[in-house]
Short mmCIF file of C-alpha atoms and ligand atoms in Angstrom, two decimals:
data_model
loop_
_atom_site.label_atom_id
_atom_site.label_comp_id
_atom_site.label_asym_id
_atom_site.label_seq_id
_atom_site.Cartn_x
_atom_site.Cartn_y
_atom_site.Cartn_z
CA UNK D 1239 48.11 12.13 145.70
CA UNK D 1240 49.02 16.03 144.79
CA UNK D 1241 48.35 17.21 141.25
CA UNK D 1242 50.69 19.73 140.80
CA UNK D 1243 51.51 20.97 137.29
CA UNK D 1244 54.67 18.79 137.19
CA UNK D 1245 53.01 15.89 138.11
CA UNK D 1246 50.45 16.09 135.46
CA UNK D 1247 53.15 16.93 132.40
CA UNK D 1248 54.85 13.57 134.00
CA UNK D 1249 51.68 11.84 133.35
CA UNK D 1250 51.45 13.39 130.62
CA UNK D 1251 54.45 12.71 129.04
CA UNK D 1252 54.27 9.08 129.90
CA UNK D 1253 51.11 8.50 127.71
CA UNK D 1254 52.93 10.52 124.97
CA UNK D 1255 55.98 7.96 125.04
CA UNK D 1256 53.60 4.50 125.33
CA UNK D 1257 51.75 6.76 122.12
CA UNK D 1258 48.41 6.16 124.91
CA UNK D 1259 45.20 7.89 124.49
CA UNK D 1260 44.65 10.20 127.20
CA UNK D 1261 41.38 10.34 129.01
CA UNK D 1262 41.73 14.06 129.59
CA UNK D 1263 42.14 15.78 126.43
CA UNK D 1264 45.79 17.62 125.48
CA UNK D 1265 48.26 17.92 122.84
CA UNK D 1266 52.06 18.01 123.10
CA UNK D 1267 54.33 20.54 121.22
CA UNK D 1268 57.65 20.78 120.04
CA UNK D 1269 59.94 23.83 119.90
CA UNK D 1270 62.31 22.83 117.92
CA UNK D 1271 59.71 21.97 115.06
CA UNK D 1272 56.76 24.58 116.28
CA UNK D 1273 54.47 21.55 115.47
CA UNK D 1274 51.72 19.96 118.14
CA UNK D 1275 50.79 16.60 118.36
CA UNK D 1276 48.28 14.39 119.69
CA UNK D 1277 49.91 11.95 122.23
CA UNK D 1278 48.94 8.80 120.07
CA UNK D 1279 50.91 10.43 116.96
CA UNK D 1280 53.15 8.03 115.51
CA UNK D 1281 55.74 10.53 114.57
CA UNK D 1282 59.38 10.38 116.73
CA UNK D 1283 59.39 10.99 120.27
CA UNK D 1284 61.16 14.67 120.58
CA UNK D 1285 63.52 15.19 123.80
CA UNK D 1286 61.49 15.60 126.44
CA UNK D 1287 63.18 18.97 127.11
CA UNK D 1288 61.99 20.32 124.23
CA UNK D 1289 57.92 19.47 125.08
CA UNK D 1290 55.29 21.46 126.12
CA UNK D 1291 52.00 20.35 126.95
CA UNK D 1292 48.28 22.05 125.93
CA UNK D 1293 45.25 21.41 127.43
CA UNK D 1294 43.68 22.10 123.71
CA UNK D 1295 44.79 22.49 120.31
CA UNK D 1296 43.48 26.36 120.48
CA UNK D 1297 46.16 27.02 123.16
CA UNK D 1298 48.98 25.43 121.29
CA UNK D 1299 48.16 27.61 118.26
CA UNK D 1300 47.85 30.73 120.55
CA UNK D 1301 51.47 30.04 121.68
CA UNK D 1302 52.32 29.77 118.48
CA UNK D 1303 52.69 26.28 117.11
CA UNK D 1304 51.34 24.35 113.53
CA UNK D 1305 49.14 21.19 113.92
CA UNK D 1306 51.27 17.94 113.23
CA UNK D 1307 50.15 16.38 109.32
CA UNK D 1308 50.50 12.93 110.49
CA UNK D 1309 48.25 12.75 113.28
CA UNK D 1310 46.26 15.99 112.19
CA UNK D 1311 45.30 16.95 115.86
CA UNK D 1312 42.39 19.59 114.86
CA UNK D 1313 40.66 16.87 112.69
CA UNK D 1314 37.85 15.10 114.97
CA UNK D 1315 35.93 12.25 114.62
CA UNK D 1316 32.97 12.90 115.82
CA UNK D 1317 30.11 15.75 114.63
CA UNK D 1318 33.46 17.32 113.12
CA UNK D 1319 34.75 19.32 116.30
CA UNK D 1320 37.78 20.19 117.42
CA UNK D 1321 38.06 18.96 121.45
CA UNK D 1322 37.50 22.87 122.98
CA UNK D 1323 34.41 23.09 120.63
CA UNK D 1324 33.16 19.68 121.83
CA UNK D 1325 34.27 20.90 125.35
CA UNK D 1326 32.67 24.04 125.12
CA UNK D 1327 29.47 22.51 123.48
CA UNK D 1328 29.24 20.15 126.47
CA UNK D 1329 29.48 22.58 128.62
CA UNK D 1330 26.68 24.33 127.47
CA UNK D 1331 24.36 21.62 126.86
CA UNK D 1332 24.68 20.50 130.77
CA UNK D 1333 23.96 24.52 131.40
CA UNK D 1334 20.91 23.94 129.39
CA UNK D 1335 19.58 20.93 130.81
CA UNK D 1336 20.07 23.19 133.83
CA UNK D 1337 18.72 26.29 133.35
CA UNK D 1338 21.60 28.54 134.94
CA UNK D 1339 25.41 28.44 135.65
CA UNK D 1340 26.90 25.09 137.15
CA UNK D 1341 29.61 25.40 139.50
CA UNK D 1342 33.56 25.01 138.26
CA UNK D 1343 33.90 21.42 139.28
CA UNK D 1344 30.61 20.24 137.55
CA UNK D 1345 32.02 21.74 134.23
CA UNK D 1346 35.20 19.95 134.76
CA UNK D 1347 33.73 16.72 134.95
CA UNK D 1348 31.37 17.07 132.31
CA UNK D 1349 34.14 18.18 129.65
CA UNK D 1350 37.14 17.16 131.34
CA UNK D 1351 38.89 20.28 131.21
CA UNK D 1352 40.79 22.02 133.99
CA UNK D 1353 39.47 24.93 134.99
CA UNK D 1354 42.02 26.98 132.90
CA UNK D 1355 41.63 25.16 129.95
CA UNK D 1356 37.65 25.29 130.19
CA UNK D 1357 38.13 29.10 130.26
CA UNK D 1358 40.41 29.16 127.55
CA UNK D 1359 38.19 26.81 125.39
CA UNK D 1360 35.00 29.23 125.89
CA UNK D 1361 36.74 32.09 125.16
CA UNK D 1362 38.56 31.06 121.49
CA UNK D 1363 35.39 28.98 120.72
CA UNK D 1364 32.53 31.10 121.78
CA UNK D 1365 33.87 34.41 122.68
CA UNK D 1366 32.46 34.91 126.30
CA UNK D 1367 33.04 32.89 129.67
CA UNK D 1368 31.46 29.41 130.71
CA UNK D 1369 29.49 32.01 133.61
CA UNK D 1370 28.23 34.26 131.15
CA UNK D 1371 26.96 31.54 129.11
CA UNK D 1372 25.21 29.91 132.20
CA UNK D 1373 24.24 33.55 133.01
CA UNK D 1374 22.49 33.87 129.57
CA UNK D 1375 20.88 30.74 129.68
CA UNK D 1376 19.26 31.83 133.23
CA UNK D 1377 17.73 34.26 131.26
CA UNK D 1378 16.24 32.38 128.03
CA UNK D 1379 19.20 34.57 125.69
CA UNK D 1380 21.16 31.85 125.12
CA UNK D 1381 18.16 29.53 123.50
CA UNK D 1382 18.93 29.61 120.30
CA UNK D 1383 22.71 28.26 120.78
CA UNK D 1384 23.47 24.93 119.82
CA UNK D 1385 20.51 23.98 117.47
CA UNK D 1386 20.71 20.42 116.45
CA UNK D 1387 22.70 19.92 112.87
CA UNK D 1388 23.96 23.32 112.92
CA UNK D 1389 28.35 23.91 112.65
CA UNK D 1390 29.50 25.00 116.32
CA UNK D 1391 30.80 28.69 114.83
CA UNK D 1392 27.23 29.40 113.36
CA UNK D 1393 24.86 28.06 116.25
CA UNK D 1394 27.72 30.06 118.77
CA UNK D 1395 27.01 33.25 116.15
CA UNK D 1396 23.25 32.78 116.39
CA UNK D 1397 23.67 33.16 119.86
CA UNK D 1398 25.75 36.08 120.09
CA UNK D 1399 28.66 34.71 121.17
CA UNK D 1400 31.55 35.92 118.93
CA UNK D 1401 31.83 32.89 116.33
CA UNK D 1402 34.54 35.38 113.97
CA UNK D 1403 36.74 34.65 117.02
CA UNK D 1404 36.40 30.85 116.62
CA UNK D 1405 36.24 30.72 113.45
CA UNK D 1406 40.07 32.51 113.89
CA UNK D 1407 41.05 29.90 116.08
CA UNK D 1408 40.10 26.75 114.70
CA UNK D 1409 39.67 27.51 110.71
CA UNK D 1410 41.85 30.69 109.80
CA UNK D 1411 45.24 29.04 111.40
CA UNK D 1412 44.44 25.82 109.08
CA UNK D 1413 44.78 28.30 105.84
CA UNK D 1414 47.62 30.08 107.07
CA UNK D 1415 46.08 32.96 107.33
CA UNK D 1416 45.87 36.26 110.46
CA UNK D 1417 42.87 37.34 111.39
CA UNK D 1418 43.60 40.48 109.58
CA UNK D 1419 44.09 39.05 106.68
CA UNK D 1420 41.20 37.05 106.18
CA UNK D 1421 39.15 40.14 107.51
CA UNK D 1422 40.46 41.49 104.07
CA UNK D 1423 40.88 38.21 101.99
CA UNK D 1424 43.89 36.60 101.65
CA UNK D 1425 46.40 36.43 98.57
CA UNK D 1426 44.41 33.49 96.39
CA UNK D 1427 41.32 33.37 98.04
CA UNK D 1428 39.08 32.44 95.71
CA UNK D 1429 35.30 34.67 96.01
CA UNK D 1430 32.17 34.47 93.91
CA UNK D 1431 29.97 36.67 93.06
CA UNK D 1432 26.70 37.28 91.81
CA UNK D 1433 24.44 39.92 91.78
CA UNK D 1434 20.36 40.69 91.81
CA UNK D 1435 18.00 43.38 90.76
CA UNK D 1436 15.68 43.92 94.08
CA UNK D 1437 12.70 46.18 94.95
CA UNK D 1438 15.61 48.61 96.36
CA UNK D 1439 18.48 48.05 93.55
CA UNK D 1440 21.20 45.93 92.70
CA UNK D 1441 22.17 43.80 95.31
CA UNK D 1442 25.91 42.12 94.92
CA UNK D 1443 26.94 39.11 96.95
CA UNK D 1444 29.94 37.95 97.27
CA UNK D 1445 30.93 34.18 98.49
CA UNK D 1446 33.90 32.88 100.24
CA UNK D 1447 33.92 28.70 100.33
CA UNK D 1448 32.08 28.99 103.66
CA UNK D 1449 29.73 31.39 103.03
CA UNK D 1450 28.18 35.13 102.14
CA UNK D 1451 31.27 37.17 103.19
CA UNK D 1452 29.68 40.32 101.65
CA UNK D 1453 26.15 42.14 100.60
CA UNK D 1454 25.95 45.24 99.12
CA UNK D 1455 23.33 47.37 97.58
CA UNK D 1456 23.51 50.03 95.24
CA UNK D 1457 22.32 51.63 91.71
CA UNK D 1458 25.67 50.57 89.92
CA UNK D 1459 26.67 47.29 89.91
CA UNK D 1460 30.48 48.12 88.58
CA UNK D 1461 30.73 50.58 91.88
CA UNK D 1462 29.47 47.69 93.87
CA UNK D 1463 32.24 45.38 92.42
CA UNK D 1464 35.11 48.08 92.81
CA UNK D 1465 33.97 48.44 96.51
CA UNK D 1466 34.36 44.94 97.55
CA UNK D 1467 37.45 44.39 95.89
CA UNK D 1468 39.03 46.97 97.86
CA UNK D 1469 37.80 45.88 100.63
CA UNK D 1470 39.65 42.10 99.64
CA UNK D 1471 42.25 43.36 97.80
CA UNK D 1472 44.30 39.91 97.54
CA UNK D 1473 41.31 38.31 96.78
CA UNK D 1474 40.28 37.17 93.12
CA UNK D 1475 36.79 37.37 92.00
CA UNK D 1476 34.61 35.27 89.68
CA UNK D 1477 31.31 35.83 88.24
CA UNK D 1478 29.35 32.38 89.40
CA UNK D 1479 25.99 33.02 88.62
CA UNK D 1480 24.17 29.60 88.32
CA UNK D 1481 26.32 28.52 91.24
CA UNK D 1482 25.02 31.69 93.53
CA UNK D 1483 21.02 31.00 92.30
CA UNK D 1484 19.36 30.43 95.35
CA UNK D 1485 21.74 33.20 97.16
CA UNK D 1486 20.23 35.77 94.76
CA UNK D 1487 16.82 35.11 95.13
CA UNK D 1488 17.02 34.57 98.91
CA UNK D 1489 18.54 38.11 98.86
CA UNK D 1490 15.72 39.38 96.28
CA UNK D 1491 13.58 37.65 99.22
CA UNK D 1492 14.63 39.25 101.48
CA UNK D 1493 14.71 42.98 100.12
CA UNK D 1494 11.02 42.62 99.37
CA UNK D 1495 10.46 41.96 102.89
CA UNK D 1496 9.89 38.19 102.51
CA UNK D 1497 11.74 35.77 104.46
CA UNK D 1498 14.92 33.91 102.24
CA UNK D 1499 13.20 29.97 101.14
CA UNK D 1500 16.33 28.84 102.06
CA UNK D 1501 18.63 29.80 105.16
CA UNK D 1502 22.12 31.49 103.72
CA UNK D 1503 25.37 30.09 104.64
CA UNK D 1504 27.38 33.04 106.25
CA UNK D 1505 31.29 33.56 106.49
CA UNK D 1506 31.37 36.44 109.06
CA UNK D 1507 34.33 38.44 109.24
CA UNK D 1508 35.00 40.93 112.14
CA UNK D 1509 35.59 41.39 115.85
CA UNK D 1510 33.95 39.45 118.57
CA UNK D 1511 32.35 42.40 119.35
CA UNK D 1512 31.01 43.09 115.77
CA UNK D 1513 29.75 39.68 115.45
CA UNK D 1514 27.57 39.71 118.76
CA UNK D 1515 26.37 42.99 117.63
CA UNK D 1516 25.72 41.33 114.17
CA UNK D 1517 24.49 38.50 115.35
CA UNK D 1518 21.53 40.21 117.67
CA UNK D 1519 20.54 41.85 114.65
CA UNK D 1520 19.68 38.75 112.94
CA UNK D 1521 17.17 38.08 115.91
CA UNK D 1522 15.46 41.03 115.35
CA UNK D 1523 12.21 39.64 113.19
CA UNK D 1524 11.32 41.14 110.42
CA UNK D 1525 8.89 44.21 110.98
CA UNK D 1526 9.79 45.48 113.67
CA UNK D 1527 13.01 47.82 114.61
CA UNK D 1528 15.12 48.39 117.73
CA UNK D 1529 17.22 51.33 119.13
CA UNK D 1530 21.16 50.84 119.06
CA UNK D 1531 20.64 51.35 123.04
CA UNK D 1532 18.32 47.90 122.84
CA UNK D 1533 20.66 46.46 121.10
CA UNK D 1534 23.44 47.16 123.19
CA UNK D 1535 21.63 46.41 126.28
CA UNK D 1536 20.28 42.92 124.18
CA UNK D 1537 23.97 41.76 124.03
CA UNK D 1538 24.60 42.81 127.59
CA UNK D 1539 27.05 45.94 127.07
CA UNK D 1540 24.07 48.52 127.75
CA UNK D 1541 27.08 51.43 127.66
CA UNK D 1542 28.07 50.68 124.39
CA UNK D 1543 25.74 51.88 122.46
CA UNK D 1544 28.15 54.27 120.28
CA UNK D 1545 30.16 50.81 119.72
CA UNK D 1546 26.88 49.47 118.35
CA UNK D 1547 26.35 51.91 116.09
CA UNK D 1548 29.49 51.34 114.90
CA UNK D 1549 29.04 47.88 113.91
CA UNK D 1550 25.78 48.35 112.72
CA UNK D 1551 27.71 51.13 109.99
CA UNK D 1552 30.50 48.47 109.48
CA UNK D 1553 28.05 45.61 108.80
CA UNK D 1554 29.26 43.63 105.73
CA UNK D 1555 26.03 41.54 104.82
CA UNK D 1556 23.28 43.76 103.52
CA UNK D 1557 19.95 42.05 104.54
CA UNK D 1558 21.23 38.87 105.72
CA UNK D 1559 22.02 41.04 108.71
CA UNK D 1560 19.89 43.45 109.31
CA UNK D 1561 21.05 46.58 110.47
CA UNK D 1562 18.20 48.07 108.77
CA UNK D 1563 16.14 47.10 111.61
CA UNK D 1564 17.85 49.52 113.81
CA UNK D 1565 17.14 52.86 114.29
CA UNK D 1566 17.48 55.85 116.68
CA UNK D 1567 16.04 56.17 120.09
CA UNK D 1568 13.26 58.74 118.93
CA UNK D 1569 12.09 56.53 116.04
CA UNK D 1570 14.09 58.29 113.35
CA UNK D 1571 16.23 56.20 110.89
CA UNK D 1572 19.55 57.49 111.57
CA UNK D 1573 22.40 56.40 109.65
CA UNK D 1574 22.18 53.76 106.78
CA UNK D 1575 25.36 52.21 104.69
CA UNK D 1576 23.09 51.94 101.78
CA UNK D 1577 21.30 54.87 101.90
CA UNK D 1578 18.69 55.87 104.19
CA UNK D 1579 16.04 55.89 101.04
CA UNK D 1580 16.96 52.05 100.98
CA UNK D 1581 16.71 51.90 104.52
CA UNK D 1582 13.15 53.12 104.60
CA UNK D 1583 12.40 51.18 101.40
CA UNK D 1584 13.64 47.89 103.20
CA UNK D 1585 11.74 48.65 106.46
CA UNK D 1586 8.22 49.71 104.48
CA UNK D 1587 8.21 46.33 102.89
CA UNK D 1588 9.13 44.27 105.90
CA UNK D 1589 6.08 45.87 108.01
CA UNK D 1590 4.14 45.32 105.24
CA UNK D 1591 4.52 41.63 104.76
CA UNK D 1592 4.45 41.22 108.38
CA UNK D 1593 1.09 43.17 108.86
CA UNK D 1594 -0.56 40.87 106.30
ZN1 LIG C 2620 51.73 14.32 115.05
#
């Protein structure tokens, strides 16, 4: 029997109409509402002219379309992930359990994805390809994805992978937002914030719902505050001290060189490419320091080095990333957001605690 594409959307569409759970993931969408649905949704059966069909809810919202409110389509039973992050997670387990790369038709059958829509899934969920996943596993950079308990977008971050990219796909679509708008805050967003005195000044935090979205240190805590609000202008702040307790004292932690008692939530807002950068950082262990070339060369762009640097300046999370820990080929500090006195400060402490 062929499989051609129309043959499948005929298959496809005949689960949709007998409202039949498919054994091969997908979602249907309708034009002339812009909504997708899961084939089992109880909702009216559009005209079938008016269908298309996605492998994954990611792709329907790519090409444009809402998730239905009836049968709620992102919403997953199990560990609470959508199907291209369980697909993707999968994926990577049966890498693991491998050691390497598997071939194309392994990774179908283990997440029941076509090809395309494997591809598709790895890039919105973890930012890089099912190969250069298997490719990273080969070579032990890839073991600290997919810890037990952890939410898909952080354990993909802690690998490297690009979670701000998921974290647009799945999350940011849900509150209506762009990705350039929730780089910036949206209009409402609620943020709290709190702030610390440390060994190297006042640090501020600032928390979004998920997580730290900002860390900044400085001698004037008003400057601090007028800083972040420009950088989320539609955003409204609120002072939530008690609430943000165990953030400020991880932070104070953590500028004294000590590690944070408990680990800090993180909302991470930036490119793919600023979160792998940001997200190598955080493996760098406290005491010791890298060159932006190691860096680059640790998230497998070994050219982009001036890129790196980049990120490193644009870093939003003071300590909890730390870009501290990088410095210049020949051992000098180079360039610090907070001050290169804080820098040095930061890294004095940390090679203290570590050489006790
Ligand atoms: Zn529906």
């Amino acid at each position: 029997m062929s499989n051609t594409a129309a043959d499948i959307e005929e298959a496809r569409w005949r689960l949709v109409l007998a409202r039949q759970e498919p054994e091969q993931a997908f979602v249907y969408a309708v034009r002339t509402t812009g909504i997708y649905c899961r084939p089992t949704c109880p909702s009216r059966r559009p005209l079938p002219a008016n269908v298309s069909f996605f492998d994954t809810t990611v792709a329907a919202r790519t090409a444009g379309y809402r998730p239905c409110l009836r049968c709620e389509p992102d919403r997953q039973g199990e560990a609470g992930h959508t199907s291209a992050e369980a697909a993707v997670i999968a994926a990577c387990r049966a890498m693991r359990a491998h050691g390497g790369p598997l071939p194309a038709a392994q990774l179908r059958s283990i997440t029941g994805l076509s090809q395309r829509g494997l591809s598709r899934a790895f890039a919105a969920v973890a930012g890089t390809s099912a190969r250069a996943f298997g490719d990273a596993v080969r070579t032990g950079t890839a073991r600290v994805l997919l810890r037990t308990g952890s939410p898909v977008t952080e354990a993909v971050f802690a690998a490297g992978f690009g979670s701000v990219r998921a974290f647009y796909d799945t999350a940011a679509p849900t509150l209506g937002m762009t990705p350039s708008s929730y780089a910036r805050g949206a209009v409402g967003e609620h943020l709290s914030w709190t702030s610390v005195n440390t060994v190297v000044g006042t640090v501020l935090a600032v928390a979004s719902a998920r997580g730290l979205c900002a860390v900044r240190i400085g001698p004037h805590l008003p400057r601090l505050l007028d800083e972040v609000q420009t950088e989320f202008p539609a955003a409204t702040f609120t002072p939530e001290h008690e609430a943000l307790t165990d953030v400020a004292s991880g932070l104070a932690a953590l500028a004294a060189g000590h590690p944070a008692a408990a680990a800090l939530p993180l909302d991470v807002r930036g490119s793919a490419f600023q979160a792998r950068v940001w997200s190598a950082l955080r493996r760098i262990p406290a005491g010791e320091t890298r060159s932006y070339g190691e860096v680059a060369a640790e998230i497998g762009a070994p050219t982009a080095v001036r890129a790196v640097a980049s990120a490193c300046a644009r870093n939003r999370l003071a300590l909890v990333v730390p870009c501290h820990r990088v410095v210049r080929s020949d051992g000098t500090l180079g360039g610090f957001r907070w001050g290169l006195s804080v820098k040095q400060s930061l890294l004095d402490h940390e090679k203290r605690e570590h050489n006790r």
